[in-house]
CSV table of C-alpha atoms and ligand atoms in Angstrom, one decimal:
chain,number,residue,atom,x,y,z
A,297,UNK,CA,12.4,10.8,-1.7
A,298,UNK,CA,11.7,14.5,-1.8
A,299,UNK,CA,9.3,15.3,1.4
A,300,UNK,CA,6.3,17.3,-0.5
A,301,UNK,CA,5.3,18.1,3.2
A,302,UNK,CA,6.6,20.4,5.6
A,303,UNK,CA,8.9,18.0,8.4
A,304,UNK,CA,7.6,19.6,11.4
A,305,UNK,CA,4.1,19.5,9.7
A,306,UNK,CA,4.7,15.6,9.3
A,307,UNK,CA,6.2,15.5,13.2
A,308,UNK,CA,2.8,17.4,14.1
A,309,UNK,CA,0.5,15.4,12.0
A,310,UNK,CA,2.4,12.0,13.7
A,311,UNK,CA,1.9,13.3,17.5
A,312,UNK,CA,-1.9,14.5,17.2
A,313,UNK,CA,-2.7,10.8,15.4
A,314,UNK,CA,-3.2,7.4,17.4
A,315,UNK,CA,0.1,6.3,18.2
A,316,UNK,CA,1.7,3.4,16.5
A,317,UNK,CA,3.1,0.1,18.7
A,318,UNK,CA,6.3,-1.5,19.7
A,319,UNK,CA,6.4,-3.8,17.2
A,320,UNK,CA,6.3,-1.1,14.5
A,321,UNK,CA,8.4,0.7,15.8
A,322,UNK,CA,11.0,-2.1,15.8
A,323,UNK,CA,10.0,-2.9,12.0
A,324,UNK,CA,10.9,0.7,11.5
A,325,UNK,CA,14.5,0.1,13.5
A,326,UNK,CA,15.1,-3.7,11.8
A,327,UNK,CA,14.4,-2.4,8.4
A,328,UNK,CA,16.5,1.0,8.6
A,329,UNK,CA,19.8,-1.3,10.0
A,330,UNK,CA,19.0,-3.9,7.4
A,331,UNK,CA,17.9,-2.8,3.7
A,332,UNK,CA,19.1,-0.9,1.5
A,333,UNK,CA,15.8,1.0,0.9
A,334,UNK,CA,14.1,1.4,4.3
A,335,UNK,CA,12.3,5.1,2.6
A,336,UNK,CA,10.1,2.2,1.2
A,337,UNK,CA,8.3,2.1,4.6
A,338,UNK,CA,5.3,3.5,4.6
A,339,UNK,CA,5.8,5.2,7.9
A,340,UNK,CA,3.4,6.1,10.7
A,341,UNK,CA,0.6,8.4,9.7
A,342,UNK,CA,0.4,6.1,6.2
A,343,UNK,CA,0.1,3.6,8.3
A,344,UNK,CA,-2.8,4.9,10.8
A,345,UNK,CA,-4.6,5.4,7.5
A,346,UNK,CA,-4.3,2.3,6.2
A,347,UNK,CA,-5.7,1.1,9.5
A,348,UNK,CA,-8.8,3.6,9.5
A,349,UNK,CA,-9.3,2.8,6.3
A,350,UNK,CA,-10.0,-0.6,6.4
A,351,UNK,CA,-11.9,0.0,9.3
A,352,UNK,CA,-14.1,2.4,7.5
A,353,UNK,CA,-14.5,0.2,4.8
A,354,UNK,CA,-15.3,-2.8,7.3
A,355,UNK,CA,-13.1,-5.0,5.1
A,356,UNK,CA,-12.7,-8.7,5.9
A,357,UNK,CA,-10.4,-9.7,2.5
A,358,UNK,CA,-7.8,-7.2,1.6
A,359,UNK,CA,-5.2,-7.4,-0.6
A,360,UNK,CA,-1.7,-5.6,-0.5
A,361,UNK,CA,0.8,-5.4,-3.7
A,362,UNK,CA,4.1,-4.9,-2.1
A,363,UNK,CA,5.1,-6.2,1.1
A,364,UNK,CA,8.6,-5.3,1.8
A,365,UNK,CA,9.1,-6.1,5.7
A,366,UNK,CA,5.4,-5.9,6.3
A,367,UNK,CA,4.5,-2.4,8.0
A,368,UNK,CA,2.2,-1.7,6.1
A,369,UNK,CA,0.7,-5.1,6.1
A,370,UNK,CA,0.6,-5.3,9.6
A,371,UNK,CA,-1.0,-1.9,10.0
A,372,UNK,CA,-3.1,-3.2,7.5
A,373,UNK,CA,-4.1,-6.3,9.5
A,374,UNK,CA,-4.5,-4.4,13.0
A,375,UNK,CA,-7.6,-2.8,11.4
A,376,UNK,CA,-9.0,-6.3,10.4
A,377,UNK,CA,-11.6,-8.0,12.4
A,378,UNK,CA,-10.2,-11.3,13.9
A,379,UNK,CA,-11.3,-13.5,10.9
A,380,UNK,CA,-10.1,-10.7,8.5
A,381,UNK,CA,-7.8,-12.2,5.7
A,382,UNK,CA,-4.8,-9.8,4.1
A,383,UNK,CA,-3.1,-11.6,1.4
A,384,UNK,CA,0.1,-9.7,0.6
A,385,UNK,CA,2.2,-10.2,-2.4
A,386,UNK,CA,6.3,-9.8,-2.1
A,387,UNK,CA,9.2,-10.9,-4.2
A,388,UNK,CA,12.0,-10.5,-2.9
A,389,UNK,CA,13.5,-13.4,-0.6
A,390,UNK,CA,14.8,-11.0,1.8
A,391,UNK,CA,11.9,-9.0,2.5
A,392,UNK,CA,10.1,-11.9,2.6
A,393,UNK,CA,12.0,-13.7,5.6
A,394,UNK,CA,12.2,-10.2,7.5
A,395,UNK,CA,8.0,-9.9,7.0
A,396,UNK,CA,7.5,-13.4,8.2
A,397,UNK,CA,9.8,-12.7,11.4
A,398,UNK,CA,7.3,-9.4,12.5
A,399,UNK,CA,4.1,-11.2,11.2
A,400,UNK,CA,4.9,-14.3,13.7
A,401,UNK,CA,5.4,-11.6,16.8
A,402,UNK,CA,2.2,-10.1,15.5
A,403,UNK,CA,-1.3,-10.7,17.1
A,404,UNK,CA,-2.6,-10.1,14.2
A,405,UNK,CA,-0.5,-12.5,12.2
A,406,UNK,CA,-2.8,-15.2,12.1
A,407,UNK,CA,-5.3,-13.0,9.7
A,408,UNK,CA,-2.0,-12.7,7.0
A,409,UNK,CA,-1.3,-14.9,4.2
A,410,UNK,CA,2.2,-13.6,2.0
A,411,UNK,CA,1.6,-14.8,-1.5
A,412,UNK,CA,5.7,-15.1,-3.0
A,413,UNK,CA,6.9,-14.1,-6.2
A,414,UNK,CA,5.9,-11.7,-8.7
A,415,UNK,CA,2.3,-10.2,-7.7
A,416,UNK,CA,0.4,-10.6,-11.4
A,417,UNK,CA,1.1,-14.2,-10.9
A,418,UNK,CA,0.0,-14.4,-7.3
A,419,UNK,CA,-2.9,-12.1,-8.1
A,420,UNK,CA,-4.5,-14.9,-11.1
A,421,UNK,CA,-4.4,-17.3,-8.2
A,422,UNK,CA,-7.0,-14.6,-6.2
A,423,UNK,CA,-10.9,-15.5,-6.1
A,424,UNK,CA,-13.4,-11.8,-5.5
A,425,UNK,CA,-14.6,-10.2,-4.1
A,426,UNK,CA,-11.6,-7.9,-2.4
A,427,UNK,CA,-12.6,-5.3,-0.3
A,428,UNK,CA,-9.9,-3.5,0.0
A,429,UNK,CA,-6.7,-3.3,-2.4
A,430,UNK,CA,-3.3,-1.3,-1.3
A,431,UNK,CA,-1.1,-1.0,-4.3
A,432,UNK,CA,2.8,-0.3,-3.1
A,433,UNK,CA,4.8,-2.5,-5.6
A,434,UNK,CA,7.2,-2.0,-8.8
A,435,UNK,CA,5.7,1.4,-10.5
A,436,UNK,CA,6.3,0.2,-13.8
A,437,UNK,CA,3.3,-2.6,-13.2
A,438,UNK,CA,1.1,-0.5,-11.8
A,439,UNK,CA,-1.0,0.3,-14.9
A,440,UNK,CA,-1.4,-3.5,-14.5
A,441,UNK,CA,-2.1,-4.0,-11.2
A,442,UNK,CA,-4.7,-1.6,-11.1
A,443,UNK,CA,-6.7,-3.5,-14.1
A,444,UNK,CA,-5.6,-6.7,-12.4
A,445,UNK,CA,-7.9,-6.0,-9.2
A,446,UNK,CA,-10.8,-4.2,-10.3
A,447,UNK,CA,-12.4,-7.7,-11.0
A,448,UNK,CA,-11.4,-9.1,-7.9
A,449,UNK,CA,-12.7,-5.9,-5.9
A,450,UNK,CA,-16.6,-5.7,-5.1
A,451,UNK,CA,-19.1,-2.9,-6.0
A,452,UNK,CA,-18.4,-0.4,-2.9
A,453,UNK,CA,-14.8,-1.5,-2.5
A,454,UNK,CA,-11.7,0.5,-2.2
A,455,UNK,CA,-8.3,0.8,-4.3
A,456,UNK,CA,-5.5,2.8,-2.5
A,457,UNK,CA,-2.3,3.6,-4.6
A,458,UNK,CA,0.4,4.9,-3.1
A,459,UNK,CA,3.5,7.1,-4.3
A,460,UNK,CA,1.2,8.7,-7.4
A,461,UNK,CA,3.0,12.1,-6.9
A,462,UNK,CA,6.1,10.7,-6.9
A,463,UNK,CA,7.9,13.0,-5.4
A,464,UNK,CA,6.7,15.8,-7.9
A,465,UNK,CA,8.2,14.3,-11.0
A,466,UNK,CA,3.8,13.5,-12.2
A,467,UNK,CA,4.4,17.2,-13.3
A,468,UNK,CA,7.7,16.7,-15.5
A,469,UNK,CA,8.2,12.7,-16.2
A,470,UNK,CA,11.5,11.2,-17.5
A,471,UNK,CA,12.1,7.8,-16.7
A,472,UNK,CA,9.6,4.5,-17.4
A,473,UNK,CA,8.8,4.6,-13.7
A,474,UNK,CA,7.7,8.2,-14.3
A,475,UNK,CA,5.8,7.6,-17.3
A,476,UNK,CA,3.9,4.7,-15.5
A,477,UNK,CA,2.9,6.5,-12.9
A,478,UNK,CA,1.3,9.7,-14.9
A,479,UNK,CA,-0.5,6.7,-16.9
A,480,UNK,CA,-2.1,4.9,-14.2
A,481,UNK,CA,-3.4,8.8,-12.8
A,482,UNK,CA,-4.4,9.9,-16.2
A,483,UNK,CA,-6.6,6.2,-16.7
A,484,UNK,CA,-8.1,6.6,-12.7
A,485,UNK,CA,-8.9,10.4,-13.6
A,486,UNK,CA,-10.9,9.4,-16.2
A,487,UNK,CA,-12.2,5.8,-15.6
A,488,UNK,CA,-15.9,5.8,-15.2
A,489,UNK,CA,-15.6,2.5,-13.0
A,490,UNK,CA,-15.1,4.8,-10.1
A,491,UNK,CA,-15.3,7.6,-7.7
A,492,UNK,CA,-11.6,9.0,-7.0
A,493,UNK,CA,-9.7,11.5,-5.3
A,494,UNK,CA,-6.1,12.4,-5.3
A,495,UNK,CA,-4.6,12.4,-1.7
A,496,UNK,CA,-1.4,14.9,-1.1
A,497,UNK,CA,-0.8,12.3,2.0
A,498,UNK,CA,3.0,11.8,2.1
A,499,UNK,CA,4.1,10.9,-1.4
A,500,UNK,CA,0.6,10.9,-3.0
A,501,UNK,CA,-2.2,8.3,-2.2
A,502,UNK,CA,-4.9,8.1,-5.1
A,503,UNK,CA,-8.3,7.1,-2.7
A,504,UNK,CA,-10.6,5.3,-5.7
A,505,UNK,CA,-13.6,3.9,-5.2
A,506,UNK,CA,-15.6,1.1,-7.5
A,507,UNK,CA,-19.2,2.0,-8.3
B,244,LIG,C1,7.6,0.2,-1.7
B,244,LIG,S1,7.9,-1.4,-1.2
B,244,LIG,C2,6.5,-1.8,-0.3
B,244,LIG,C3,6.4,-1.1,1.1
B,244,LIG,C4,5.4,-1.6,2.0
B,244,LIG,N1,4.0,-1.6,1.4
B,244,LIG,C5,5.4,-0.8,3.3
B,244,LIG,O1,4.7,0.2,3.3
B,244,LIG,O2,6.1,-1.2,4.2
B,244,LIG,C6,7.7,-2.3,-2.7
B,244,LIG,C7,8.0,-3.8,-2.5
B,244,LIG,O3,7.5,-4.5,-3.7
B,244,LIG,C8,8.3,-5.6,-4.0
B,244,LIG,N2,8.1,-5.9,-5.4
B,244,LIG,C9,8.7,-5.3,-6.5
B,244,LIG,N3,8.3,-5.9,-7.6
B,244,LIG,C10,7.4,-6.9,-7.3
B,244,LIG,C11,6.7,-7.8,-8.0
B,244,LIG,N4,6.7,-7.8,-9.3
B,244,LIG,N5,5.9,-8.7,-7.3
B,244,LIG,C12,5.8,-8.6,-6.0
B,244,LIG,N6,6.5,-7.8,-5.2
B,244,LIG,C13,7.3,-6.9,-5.8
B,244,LIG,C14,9.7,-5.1,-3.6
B,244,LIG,O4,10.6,-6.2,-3.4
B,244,LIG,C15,9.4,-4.2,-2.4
B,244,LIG,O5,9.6,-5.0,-1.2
């Protein structure tokens, strides 16, 4: 993934925020020794974010798209009060086991409930209202996923999507991941659902807000 900001910025950013925990940090370790795609993390200051912003919500139910080892649905859950409920969709068997290993050291565990196999699925099984939605999952779906959850999310309630730059190539798309991704801005840009602002956080996080 190309870094759209500045490395030293990024190291900056990451020592002047709250500081992350062991247990991230070893999700960070355990998923760099053993996946194949461990720039799938959302990282630190995503993470914080994620945190603050469910805070500054003050969401109870949350909903992530995406698991993959669970850092950001553990960051996620830190920022849940104690009968908070993240449901978090994931796939893939092997992310799956290594999520449920860090969500059972977790304190915050207890408040997460991994919905397996393909996330439009698990997401029909979902009753409203949401108050908080992170979408992190296959890009191709996320034109889908973003229609998926506005029903589910209440009036006042938050959609993050991450990855929306994508690494530049918005400005010049080529492949079906590419295309998906300029389609889902171009239908939050002008969707009058919502309130919405384009974050240059990291690889692009579109902030959008139901009315
Ligand atoms: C970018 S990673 C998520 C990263 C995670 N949010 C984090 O920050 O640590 C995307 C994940 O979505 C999963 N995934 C892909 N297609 C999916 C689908 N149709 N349903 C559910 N999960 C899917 C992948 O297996 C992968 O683990």
């Amino acid at each position: 993934m190309l870094t759209l900001v500045d490395r030293k910025i990024e190291d900056y950013a990451i020592a002047k925020s709250e500081p992350t925990n062991d247990l991230l940090k070893d999700v960070v370790a355990k998923t760099q020794a053993g996946t194949d795609l461990p720039q799938m993390l959302c990282g630190p200051i995503e993470g914080r974010f994620l945190k603050m912003m469910v805070q500054t919500v003050g969401a109870r139910r949350v909903l992530e798209i995406g698991t993959f080892t669970g850092y950001s649905a553990l960051s996620l859950a830190e920022g849940l009060p104690a009968d908070g409920e993240l449901y978090t969709c994931e796939l893939d068997p092997k992310h799956i086991s290594m999520a449920k290993g860090f969500f059972a050291r977790s304190e915050h565990g207890s408040k997460i409930k991994l919905l397996e196999g393909k996330a439009l699925d698990s997401i029909k099984q979902l009753k409203a209202p949401f108050d908080l939605v992170f979408i992190d999952a296959d890009k191709t779906n996320y034109p889908n996923y973003y229609e998926a959850v506005m029903p589910l999310l209440r009036s006042g309630g938050v959609i993050l999507v991450d990855n929306v730059l994508w690494s530049g190539k918005v400005l010049d798309p080529k492949t079906e991941d590419d295309h998906a991704i300029v389609k889902l801005n171009e239908r939050i840009a002008s969707d009058e659902r919502v309130d919405r602002v384009l974050l240059p956080i990291r690889d692009g996080i579109f902030f959008v807000r139901k009315r």
